[in-house]
Coordinates of C-alpha atoms in Angstrom, one line a residue:
Chain A
M51 CA 116.1 108.7 60.5
S52 CA 119.8 108.8 61.1
N53 CA 121.2 107.8 64.4
T54 CA 124.4 109.8 64.2
D55 CA 123.2 111.9 67.1
N56 CA 122.9 110.4 70.5
T57 CA 119.1 110.0 70.4
I58 CA 117.8 106.7 71.8
V59 CA 114.2 107.7 72.1
H60 CA 112.3 109.9 69.8
I61 CA 108.8 110.8 70.7
D62 CA 107.3 112.2 67.6
G63 CA 104.1 114.2 68.1
I64 CA 102.2 111.6 70.2
S65 CA 98.7 112.4 71.4
K66 CA 96.4 110.4 73.6
S67 CA 92.9 110.8 75.0
F68 CA 90.9 108.7 77.4
G69 CA 87.3 109.4 76.5
K70 CA 87.0 113.2 76.8
T71 CA 90.1 113.5 78.9
V72 CA 93.1 114.6 76.9
A73 CA 96.2 113.0 78.4
L74 CA 98.8 114.1 75.9
Q75 CA 98.8 116.8 73.3
K76 CA 101.3 116.3 70.4
L77 CA 104.2 115.6 72.6
D78 CA 107.7 115.9 71.0
M79 CA 110.7 114.8 72.8
K80 CA 114.2 113.4 72.2
I81 CA 116.0 111.5 74.9
N82 CA 119.7 110.9 74.6
A83 CA 121.4 107.6 75.4
G84 CA 122.6 107.4 79.0
E85 CA 120.5 110.2 80.2
F86 CA 118.5 110.3 83.4
V87 CA 115.3 112.0 82.3
T88 CA 112.5 112.7 84.8
F89 CA 109.0 113.5 83.8
L90 CA 107.7 115.6 86.6
G91 CA 104.2 116.9 87.2
P92 CA 101.0 116.6 89.2
S93 CA 98.7 113.6 88.7
G94 CA 96.9 113.7 85.4
C95 CA 99.6 115.7 83.7
G96 CA 100.3 113.0 81.2
K97 CA 103.6 111.8 82.6
S98 CA 102.4 108.3 83.3
T99 CA 100.6 108.0 80.0
T100 CA 103.9 108.9 78.3
L101 CA 105.6 106.2 80.3
R102 CA 103.0 103.6 79.4
I103 CA 103.2 104.5 75.7
L104 CA 106.9 104.0 75.8
G105 CA 106.5 100.7 77.6
G106 CA 103.9 99.6 75.0
F107 CA 101.0 99.3 77.4
E108 CA 99.1 102.1 75.7
R109 CA 98.9 103.0 72.0
P110 CA 99.0 106.7 71.2
D111 CA 96.1 108.1 69.2
G112 CA 98.5 109.8 66.9
G113 CA 102.3 110.2 66.5
R114 CA 105.2 107.8 66.6
V115 CA 107.6 106.4 69.1
L116 CA 111.1 105.6 67.7
L117 CA 113.5 103.5 69.7
S118 CA 117.1 103.6 68.4
G119 CA 115.6 104.9 65.1
K120 CA 113.1 102.0 64.8
D121 CA 109.4 102.7 64.9
V122 CA 108.0 100.8 67.8
T123 CA 104.7 102.6 68.2
H124 CA 102.6 99.5 67.6
L125 CA 104.8 96.9 69.1
P126 CA 103.5 95.1 72.2
P127 CA 105.6 95.4 75.5
N128 CA 107.2 91.9 75.0
K129 CA 108.6 93.0 71.6
R130 CA 110.4 96.1 72.9
K131 CA 113.8 96.4 74.4
V132 CA 112.3 98.5 77.1
N133 CA 111.8 97.4 80.7
M134 CA 109.9 98.9 83.6
V135 CA 110.1 99.2 87.3
F136 CA 106.5 99.3 88.4
Q137 CA 105.1 101.6 91.1
D138 CA 104.1 98.6 93.2
Y139 CA 107.2 96.7 92.0
A140 CA 104.9 93.9 90.7
L141 CA 107.3 91.2 91.9
F142 CA 105.9 87.7 91.3
P143 CA 104.9 86.6 94.8
H144 CA 105.3 82.9 94.1
M145 CA 108.9 83.2 92.8
T146 CA 112.1 83.8 94.8
V147 CA 114.3 86.8 94.2
M148 CA 116.5 84.7 91.9
R149 CA 113.5 83.5 89.9
N150 CA 112.0 86.9 89.6
V151 CA 115.3 88.3 88.2
S152 CA 115.8 85.4 85.8
F153 CA 112.2 85.6 84.5
G154 CA 113.0 88.0 81.6
L155 CA 116.2 86.0 80.8
E156 CA 114.4 82.7 80.6
L157 CA 112.3 84.1 77.8
K158 CA 115.3 85.2 75.8
R159 CA 116.7 81.9 74.7
M160 CA 119.7 82.1 76.8
T161 CA 121.5 79.0 78.1
K162 CA 121.2 78.1 81.8
D163 CA 124.8 79.1 82.4
Q164 CA 124.3 82.5 80.8
I165 CA 121.2 83.1 82.9
A166 CA 122.9 82.1 86.1
A167 CA 125.9 84.3 85.3
R168 CA 123.7 87.3 84.5
V169 CA 121.6 86.8 87.6
D170 CA 124.6 86.5 89.9
E171 CA 126.1 89.7 88.3
L172 CA 122.9 91.7 89.0
L173 CA 122.3 90.3 92.5
S174 CA 125.8 91.2 93.5
F175 CA 125.6 94.6 91.7
L176 CA 122.5 95.5 93.7
E177 CA 123.7 93.8 96.9
L178 CA 121.0 91.2 96.9
D179 CA 123.1 88.1 97.1
A180 CA 121.9 87.3 100.6
F181 CA 118.3 87.3 99.6
R182 CA 118.4 85.2 96.4
D183 CA 116.2 82.5 97.8
R184 CA 113.7 84.7 99.7
F185 CA 110.2 85.4 98.5
P186 CA 109.1 89.0 97.9
D187 CA 106.9 89.0 101.1
Q188 CA 110.1 88.3 103.1
L189 CA 111.8 91.5 101.9
S190 CA 111.7 95.1 103.1
G191 CA 110.4 97.9 100.9
G192 CA 113.9 98.9 99.9
Q193 CA 115.0 95.4 99.0
R194 CA 111.9 94.8 96.9
Q195 CA 112.6 98.0 95.1
R196 CA 116.1 96.7 94.3
V197 CA 114.8 93.4 93.2
A198 CA 112.4 95.1 90.8
L199 CA 115.3 97.1 89.5
A200 CA 117.5 94.0 89.0
R201 CA 114.6 92.2 87.2
A202 CA 114.1 95.2 84.9
L203 CA 117.8 95.6 84.2
A204 CA 118.4 91.8 83.6
P205 CA 117.3 91.7 79.9
D206 CA 119.7 94.6 79.2
P207 CA 117.0 97.1 78.0
E208 CA 117.8 100.1 75.8
L209 CA 115.5 102.2 78.0
L210 CA 114.5 101.7 81.6
L211 CA 111.2 103.1 82.7
L212 CA 110.6 103.9 86.4
D213 CA 107.1 104.6 87.5
E214 CA 107.3 106.4 90.8
P215 CA 109.2 103.5 92.3
L216 CA 110.1 105.4 95.5
G217 CA 106.5 106.3 96.4
A218 CA 106.1 103.3 98.8
L219 CA 109.3 104.0 100.8
D220 CA 109.5 106.1 103.9
A221 CA 111.1 109.5 103.7
R222 CA 114.5 108.6 105.2
L223 CA 114.9 105.5 103.0
R224 CA 113.7 107.5 100.0
A225 CA 116.5 110.0 100.3
Q226 CA 119.1 107.1 100.5
V227 CA 117.6 105.3 97.5
Q228 CA 117.6 108.4 95.4
V229 CA 121.4 108.6 95.7
E230 CA 121.7 104.9 95.1
L231 CA 119.5 105.0 92.0
K232 CA 121.4 107.8 90.5
D233 CA 124.6 105.9 91.2
I234 CA 123.3 102.7 89.6
Q235 CA 122.2 104.7 86.5
R236 CA 125.7 106.2 86.2
R237 CA 127.4 102.9 86.6
T238 CA 125.2 101.0 84.1
G239 CA 125.2 103.9 81.7
K240 CA 121.5 103.0 80.9
T241 CA 118.9 105.5 79.8
F242 CA 116.5 106.1 82.7
F243 CA 113.0 107.5 82.1
F244 CA 111.7 108.3 85.6
V245 CA 108.2 109.5 86.4
T246 CA 107.4 111.3 89.6
H247 CA 105.3 114.0 91.2
D248 CA 108.0 114.6 93.8
Q249 CA 110.2 117.6 92.9
D250 CA 112.8 116.6 95.4
E251 CA 113.4 113.3 93.7
A252 CA 113.5 115.0 90.3
L253 CA 116.1 117.6 91.4
T254 CA 118.3 115.0 93.2
M255 CA 118.6 112.4 90.5
S256 CA 117.9 113.9 87.1
D257 CA 120.2 115.0 84.3
R258 CA 117.2 116.6 82.8
I259 CA 113.7 117.3 84.0
V260 CA 110.6 117.6 81.9
V261 CA 107.8 119.4 83.7
M262 CA 104.4 118.3 82.4
N263 CA 101.1 120.0 82.9
Q264 CA 97.8 119.1 81.3
G265 CA 99.3 117.0 78.6
R266 CA 101.9 119.5 77.6
V267 CA 105.6 120.2 78.3
E268 CA 105.8 123.2 80.6
Q269 CA 109.6 123.3 80.6
D270 CA 112.4 121.0 79.7
G271 CA 115.9 121.6 81.1
T272 CA 118.5 120.7 83.7
P273 CA 117.5 120.8 87.4
E274 CA 119.4 124.1 87.7
D275 CA 117.6 125.6 84.8
L276 CA 114.2 124.7 86.2
Y277 CA 115.0 125.8 89.7
L278 CA 116.8 129.1 88.9
R279 CA 115.2 130.0 85.6
P280 CA 111.6 128.8 85.6
K281 CA 109.8 129.9 82.5
S282 CA 106.2 129.7 83.8
R283 CA 104.4 130.3 87.0
F284 CA 103.5 126.6 87.0
V285 CA 107.1 125.5 87.1
A286 CA 108.1 128.2 89.6
E287 CA 105.4 127.1 92.0
F288 CA 105.8 123.4 91.4
I289 CA 109.5 123.3 92.1
G290 CA 110.8 124.7 95.3
D291 CA 109.5 127.5 97.4
T292 CA 109.2 130.8 95.6
N293 CA 108.1 134.4 95.8
L294 CA 106.0 135.5 92.9
I295 CA 106.5 139.2 92.2
S296 CA 104.0 140.7 89.8
G297 CA 104.1 144.2 88.3
E298 CA 104.2 146.4 85.2
V299 CA 107.3 146.4 83.0
K300 CA 108.9 149.8 83.0
H301 CA 111.9 149.0 80.9
A302 CA 113.2 145.8 79.3
K303 CA 116.5 145.5 77.4
D304 CA 119.1 142.7 76.9
G305 CA 117.3 140.4 79.3
K306 CA 117.2 142.9 82.1
V307 CA 113.6 143.8 83.1
D308 CA 112.7 146.6 85.4
I309 CA 109.4 146.0 87.2
D310 CA 107.3 148.3 89.2
W311 CA 106.3 146.3 92.2
F312 CA 103.9 148.2 94.5
G313 CA 105.9 151.3 93.8
M314 CA 109.3 149.7 94.4
N315 CA 111.6 149.4 91.5
V316 CA 113.0 145.8 91.2
Q317 CA 115.0 144.3 88.4
G318 CA 114.8 140.7 87.1
R319 CA 116.1 138.7 84.2
S320 CA 114.2 137.3 81.3
F321 CA 115.5 134.3 79.4
D322 CA 115.0 133.7 75.6
Y323 CA 112.4 136.5 75.4
T324 CA 111.9 140.2 76.1
P325 CA 108.7 141.5 77.6
R326 CA 107.2 144.7 76.2
T327 CA 107.1 147.9 78.3
G328 CA 103.8 148.3 80.1
E329 CA 103.2 144.5 80.1
L330 CA 102.1 142.9 83.3
V331 CA 104.6 140.2 84.2
T332 CA 105.4 137.9 87.1
A333 CA 108.9 137.1 88.3
A334 CA 110.0 134.2 90.5
L335 CA 112.4 134.7 93.4
R336 CA 113.6 131.7 95.4
L337 CA 113.2 132.2 99.2
E338 CA 116.9 131.4 99.9
K339 CA 118.2 133.9 97.4
V340 CA 116.9 136.8 99.6
G341 CA 119.7 138.2 101.8
F342 CA 119.3 140.2 105.1
Y343 CA 121.2 143.4 105.8
D344 CA 121.1 146.0 108.5
K345 CA 121.6 148.8 106.0
K346 CA 120.8 149.3 102.4
P347 CA 122.9 146.6 100.5
E348 CA 124.8 147.0 97.3
T349 CA 122.9 144.1 95.6
G350 CA 120.9 144.7 92.4
N351 CA 117.7 144.9 94.3
A352 CA 117.2 146.3 97.8
V353 CA 114.0 146.9 99.7
Q354 CA 113.3 147.8 103.3
G355 CA 110.9 145.8 105.4
K356 CA 109.6 144.5 108.7
I357 CA 109.5 140.8 109.7
V358 CA 105.9 140.0 110.6
N359 CA 106.0 136.2 111.0
R360 CA 108.6 133.7 111.9
V361 CA 108.3 129.9 111.6
F362 CA 111.2 127.9 113.1
K363 CA 112.2 125.0 110.8
G364 CA 115.2 123.6 112.5
S365 CA 118.2 124.5 110.4
R366 CA 116.6 127.8 109.4
T367 CA 113.7 130.0 110.1
A368 CA 111.1 130.9 107.5
V369 CA 110.0 134.5 107.7
D370 CA 107.4 136.8 106.2
V371 CA 108.6 140.3 105.6
R372 CA 106.3 143.2 104.9
V373 CA 108.0 145.5 102.3
G374 CA 107.2 148.6 100.4
D375 CA 106.1 152.1 101.2
V376 CA 102.5 151.1 102.0
N377 CA 103.5 147.8 103.5
T378 CA 101.3 146.0 101.0
A379 CA 103.7 143.4 99.7
I380 CA 105.0 140.3 101.5
L381 CA 108.3 138.7 100.7
K382 CA 109.0 135.2 102.1
A383 CA 112.6 134.3 102.9
Y384 CA 114.8 132.0 105.0
V385 CA 117.0 133.3 107.7
D386 CA 119.6 131.6 110.0
G387 CA 120.1 132.9 113.4
D388 CA 118.9 136.2 114.9
V389 CA 117.7 139.0 112.8
P390 CA 116.0 142.1 114.1
D391 CA 112.5 142.8 112.9
D392 CA 113.4 145.9 110.9
V393 CA 115.7 144.8 108.0
W394 CA 116.9 145.5 104.6
L395 CA 116.4 142.8 102.0
G396 CA 118.6 142.4 99.0
W397 CA 119.0 140.0 96.1
D398 CA 120.7 139.8 92.8
S399 CA 118.7 140.5 89.7
A400 CA 120.1 137.4 88.1
N401 CA 118.3 135.4 90.7
M402 CA 114.9 136.8 89.8
A403 CA 113.5 135.1 86.7
V404 CA 110.8 136.9 84.7
L405 CA 108.2 134.3 83.7
Q406 CA 106.8 134.0 80.3
D407 CA 103.2 133.4 81.4
Chain B
M173 CA 76.6 92.4 125.0
T174 CA 75.4 91.6 128.5
R175 CA 76.4 88.5 130.5
N176 CA 73.1 86.9 130.0
T177 CA 72.9 87.2 126.3
R178 CA 76.4 85.8 126.1
I179 CA 75.4 82.7 128.1
L180 CA 72.3 82.3 126.0
M181 CA 74.4 82.6 122.8
S182 CA 76.8 79.9 124.0
I183 CA 73.9 77.6 125.0
V184 CA 72.4 78.0 121.5
Y185 CA 75.8 77.4 119.9
W186 CA 76.4 74.2 121.9
A187 CA 72.9 73.0 121.2
F188 CA 73.6 73.5 117.5
V189 CA 76.9 71.6 117.8
V190 CA 75.1 68.7 119.5
Y191 CA 72.4 68.7 116.9
L192 CA 75.0 68.6 114.1
F193 CA 77.4 66.0 115.5
V194 CA 75.3 63.5 117.4
P195 CA 73.8 62.0 114.3
L196 CA 77.3 61.6 112.8
L197 CA 78.5 60.1 116.0
L198 CA 75.7 57.6 116.2
M199 CA 76.3 56.6 112.6
V200 CA 80.0 56.0 113.3
L201 CA 79.2 54.0 116.5
M202 CA 76.7 51.8 114.8
G203 CA 79.3 50.8 112.2
F204 CA 81.1 49.0 115.1
K205 CA 78.1 47.1 116.3
D206 CA 78.3 43.3 116.2
S207 CA 74.7 42.8 115.1
N208 CA 72.6 42.9 111.9
F209 CA 70.3 45.6 113.3
I210 CA 70.9 49.2 113.9
G211 CA 70.0 50.5 117.3
F212 CA 70.9 50.5 121.0
P213 CA 71.9 48.7 123.1
I214 CA 75.3 47.8 121.6
K215 CA 76.2 44.5 123.3
S216 CA 79.4 43.7 121.5
W217 CA 81.8 45.5 119.2
T218 CA 83.3 44.4 115.9
L219 CA 85.4 45.6 113.0
D220 CA 83.8 43.1 110.7
W221 CA 81.6 45.6 108.9
Y222 CA 84.7 47.7 108.0
I223 CA 86.6 44.6 106.9
G224 CA 83.5 43.7 104.9
V225 CA 83.5 47.1 103.1
F226 CA 87.1 46.7 101.9
K227 CA 86.5 43.1 101.0
D228 CA 83.3 43.8 99.1
S229 CA 84.5 44.1 95.5
E230 CA 81.3 45.9 94.5
V231 CA 81.7 48.6 97.1
V232 CA 85.4 49.0 96.3
S233 CA 84.8 49.3 92.5
V234 CA 81.8 51.7 93.0
F235 CA 84.0 53.8 95.2
L236 CA 86.7 53.9 92.5
Y237 CA 84.0 54.7 89.9
S238 CA 82.7 57.6 91.9
T239 CA 86.3 58.8 92.5
V240 CA 87.1 58.7 88.7
I241 CA 83.9 60.7 88.0
A242 CA 84.7 63.2 90.7
V243 CA 88.3 63.8 89.6
T244 CA 87.5 64.0 85.9
S245 CA 84.5 66.2 86.2
T246 CA 86.4 68.5 88.6
L247 CA 89.3 68.8 86.1
I248 CA 86.8 69.7 83.4
S249 CA 85.1 72.3 85.6
L250 CA 88.4 73.9 86.7
T251 CA 89.5 74.2 83.1
I252 CA 86.3 75.7 81.8
G253 CA 85.7 77.7 84.9
T254 CA 89.1 79.3 84.9
W255 CA 88.8 80.0 81.2
I256 CA 85.4 81.8 81.7
S257 CA 86.8 83.7 84.7
V258 CA 89.7 85.1 82.8
L259 CA 87.4 86.0 79.9
L260 CA 85.0 87.8 82.2
A261 CA 87.7 89.5 84.3
G262 CA 89.3 91.0 81.2
R263 CA 88.1 94.2 79.6
S264 CA 84.4 94.6 79.5
F265 CA 82.6 93.6 76.3
F266 CA 79.0 93.4 75.1
G267 CA 77.1 90.6 76.7
R268 CA 79.5 90.1 79.6
I269 CA 76.8 90.2 82.2
I270 CA 74.7 87.8 80.2
I271 CA 77.5 85.3 80.0
F272 CA 78.1 85.7 83.7
G273 CA 74.5 85.1 84.4
L274 CA 74.3 82.0 82.2
T275 CA 77.5 80.6 83.8
I276 CA 76.1 81.0 87.3
L277 CA 72.6 79.6 86.4
P278 CA 73.4 75.8 86.9
A279 CA 74.2 76.5 90.5
V280 CA 70.8 77.8 91.3
I281 CA 68.6 75.4 89.2
P282 CA 67.0 72.7 91.5
G283 CA 68.9 69.5 91.2
I284 CA 65.9 67.5 90.1
I285 CA 65.1 69.9 87.3
S286 CA 68.6 70.0 86.0
A287 CA 68.8 66.1 86.3
I288 CA 65.6 65.7 84.2
S289 CA 66.8 68.3 81.6
F290 CA 70.2 66.6 81.3
R291 CA 68.4 63.3 80.8
I292 CA 66.2 64.6 78.1
F293 CA 69.0 66.4 76.4
A294 CA 71.2 63.3 76.6
N295 CA 68.4 61.3 75.0
L296 CA 68.0 63.8 72.2
L297 CA 71.7 63.7 71.4
G298 CA 71.8 59.9 71.7
I299 CA 74.3 60.1 74.6
Q300 CA 74.3 56.8 76.5
T301 CA 73.6 57.0 80.2
G302 CA 76.6 56.1 82.2
M303 CA 80.0 57.5 83.2
F304 CA 80.3 60.0 80.4
A305 CA 76.8 61.4 81.0
I306 CA 77.4 61.7 84.7
I307 CA 80.8 63.4 84.3
W308 CA 79.3 65.8 81.9
A309 CA 76.4 66.7 84.2
H310 CA 78.7 67.1 87.2
A311 CA 81.1 69.3 85.3
V312 CA 78.4 71.6 84.1
H313 CA 76.9 71.8 87.5
N314 CA 80.2 72.6 89.2
V315 CA 81.5 75.3 86.7
P316 CA 79.6 78.1 88.5
F317 CA 81.4 77.4 91.8
V318 CA 84.8 77.5 90.1
V319 CA 83.9 80.7 88.4
L320 CA 82.8 82.4 91.6
V321 CA 85.9 81.4 93.5
V322 CA 88.4 82.0 90.7
M323 CA 86.9 85.4 89.8
A324 CA 87.1 86.6 93.4
R325 CA 90.8 85.7 93.4
L326 CA 91.5 87.1 90.0
A327 CA 90.0 90.4 91.1
T328 CA 92.9 90.7 93.6
L329 CA 95.6 90.1 91.1
P330 CA 97.3 93.5 90.4
K331 CA 97.2 94.3 86.8
S332 CA 100.9 95.2 87.1
H333 CA 101.8 91.6 87.6
T334 CA 100.7 90.5 84.1
E335 CA 102.0 93.7 82.7
A336 CA 105.4 93.0 84.3
A337 CA 105.4 89.5 82.7
M338 CA 104.6 91.1 79.3
D339 CA 107.2 93.7 79.9
L340 CA 109.9 91.1 80.5
G341 CA 109.1 89.4 77.2
A342 CA 106.2 87.0 77.9
D343 CA 103.3 86.8 75.5
K344 CA 99.7 86.4 76.8
I345 CA 99.9 82.6 77.1
V346 CA 103.3 82.5 78.9
S347 CA 102.1 85.3 81.2
F348 CA 98.9 83.3 82.0
F349 CA 100.7 80.1 82.8
R350 CA 103.6 81.6 84.7
V351 CA 102.0 84.5 86.6
T352 CA 98.2 84.3 86.6
L353 CA 97.8 80.5 87.1
P354 CA 100.3 80.3 90.1
Y355 CA 98.5 83.2 91.6
L356 CA 95.2 81.4 91.3
K357 CA 96.5 78.2 92.8
P358 CA 94.9 78.5 96.2
A359 CA 91.5 79.3 94.6
L360 CA 91.9 76.4 92.2
I361 CA 92.7 74.0 95.1
G362 CA 89.7 75.2 97.1
A363 CA 87.3 75.2 94.2
G364 CA 88.7 71.8 93.1
V365 CA 88.1 70.1 96.4
F366 CA 84.6 71.6 96.6
C367 CA 83.8 70.3 93.2
M368 CA 85.0 66.8 94.0
L369 CA 83.0 66.7 97.2
L370 CA 79.9 68.0 95.3
S371 CA 80.4 65.3 92.6
F372 CA 81.1 62.5 95.1
D373 CA 78.0 63.5 97.0
D374 CA 75.6 64.0 94.1
F375 CA 72.7 61.6 94.0
V376 CA 70.0 63.1 91.7
R377 CA 72.1 63.7 88.6
S378 CA 74.0 60.4 89.0
F379 CA 70.7 58.5 89.5
F380 CA 69.1 60.0 86.4
L381 CA 72.1 59.8 84.2
G382 CA 73.6 56.6 85.5
G383 CA 73.8 53.3 83.6
Y384 CA 73.9 49.9 85.1
K385 CA 76.8 50.8 87.4
P386 CA 75.8 52.9 90.4
T387 CA 77.8 55.7 91.9
L388 CA 78.4 55.4 95.7
P389 CA 75.4 57.4 96.8
V390 CA 73.2 55.5 94.4
L391 CA 74.6 52.2 95.7
I392 CA 74.0 53.2 99.3
F393 CA 70.4 54.2 98.3
S394 CA 69.8 50.8 96.8
K395 CA 71.3 49.0 99.8
L396 CA 69.0 51.1 102.1
R397 CA 65.9 49.7 100.2
S398 CA 66.9 46.2 101.2
G399 CA 67.1 47.3 104.8
M400 CA 69.5 49.2 107.1
S401 CA 72.5 47.3 108.2
P402 CA 75.7 48.4 110.0
E403 CA 77.5 47.9 106.6
I404 CA 76.0 51.1 105.4
N405 CA 77.3 52.9 108.5
A406 CA 80.7 51.6 107.8
I407 CA 80.7 52.7 104.2
A408 CA 79.4 56.1 105.3
T409 CA 82.1 56.5 107.9
V410 CA 84.9 55.7 105.5
V411 CA 83.5 58.4 103.1
L412 CA 83.1 60.8 106.0
V413 CA 86.7 60.4 107.2
M414 CA 88.1 60.7 103.7
T415 CA 86.1 63.8 102.7
A416 CA 86.8 65.5 106.1
V417 CA 90.5 65.0 105.7
M418 CA 90.4 66.3 102.1
G419 CA 88.4 69.4 103.2
I420 CA 90.6 70.2 106.1
W421 CA 93.7 69.8 103.9
A422 CA 92.3 72.1 101.3
E423 CA 91.3 74.7 103.8
R424 CA 94.8 74.7 105.4
S425 CA 96.7 74.8 102.2
M426 CA 94.5 77.6 100.9
R427 CA 95.1 79.6 104.0
R428 CA 98.9 79.0 103.8
M429 CA 99.1 80.0 100.2
G430 CA 96.7 82.8 100.5
K431 CA 99.1 84.6 102.9
G432 CA 102.0 86.3 101.5
T433 CA 100.4 87.0 98.2

């Protein structure tokens, strides 16, 4: 295949089963050079299997994997220009930081000087100079994670695989490392293939997120796409906090969909498809997209309601609002500061995405 | 636990310690007695018996002979034992449990039975009794201990370590020598010292398979038949000190290396 486009990895219809469990069903995917792609999904969704197939640790039952246009489906891990940061880092306990990082280089027929230069470069790049003679058990979690990254980057791979490498870090450090990792990816220009079940990580770092569920791709898009325009109930619920609004379609045209929601008329947007009139659909509305007003607002959607529950969350308060004529529906929202119990809620119809399933 | 049971427990413990160490202490003491006969009272002390041990060229050469047998058989056991462990620890295959059972069998067969069977087998194959036959018997007998210790250690090696080595460009062999083997080091030292002590200590197999030249336990046995003398105590004390030092060293270095991994 031609490589005139920017594709570095081409996953061509790979399938994989473990016994009776189907891990991947005919997955097709192209990854561009320099992209930070995150495979996101719950455990057992096939994201780790994809990673292990790219790394060469598993063979797919069917399909091909092309790396820079070359079929690598049946190449073992040591014959691929792909390196991996393992979930437990898998640092060699009997080797110092320096020896760990140089491991991959020593197997590449490089001269001693070349190896030393490359190791120095990486250690200073990842701010590990001070730890070069330490053993892994003398390092903190964050330092270990950086050593694992340095070791994987050392042989200059075409693709870097990261298998939930932040799972072992505490929450505060994780937030910091997310920013660092994205920065490292930008500065090296490497293609990162990141696997996680943590939506926060995915949204923070990725150029592109692939949401996986039961061996299939649920949605593939930018973080904004996934967050604001989820295509399925699964994506809407997996990423962020969301209201799911179900009702019958009264009218749908040009992506604008009028829905009858417990007798209230609300409007949402559909993307890449138009539902039929009379069809039962669900729309996703992010909690923070709901605004509070003391009188009927001029927004696309407006409903009157009464706050029935408040949960203080520090910077904001999560509230449950009973809405509708018969008070049957509940809308969740965030509010800052004081709001009376009787309120008008309003939101833009562009912020309410009609789901395809 | 009540106070009384605790006191009772410590009495039992100290009684056990006395029972264990008094014979050893007596043996060491008698090696310093300036007399041809073992027994109290000790009227005068001497180092002559010890000097005699190091001057007696037969004792020294037998000691070296036993050491060579111990070291060689241990190296063979470690190699074969590690090999089998890696094989058994890998993916499961048909007959794995049978191979494991057969590997462990030599450890539980009574010494006399295994010695006789080795002797018969050696005769059938036309193997001469002597050093080679003893090394062979010791090596076979010690493999199970290596396998048990190494397999236990191997079970704690995260799969990701060897995968990381492969990922960084190592083939299976490089990955074994550079990642798996260093990880096994504490287990190999422990198993190795244990094998050496077993070999050094073995009487039955060495007796049945030995040629003209005796191993140390066989020599001591033959000296005993011509009557107890403090010379035997001196030989035994030297062996005791050396094996104790080796055992303690092995235990310490295993513990030190076992940390941090």
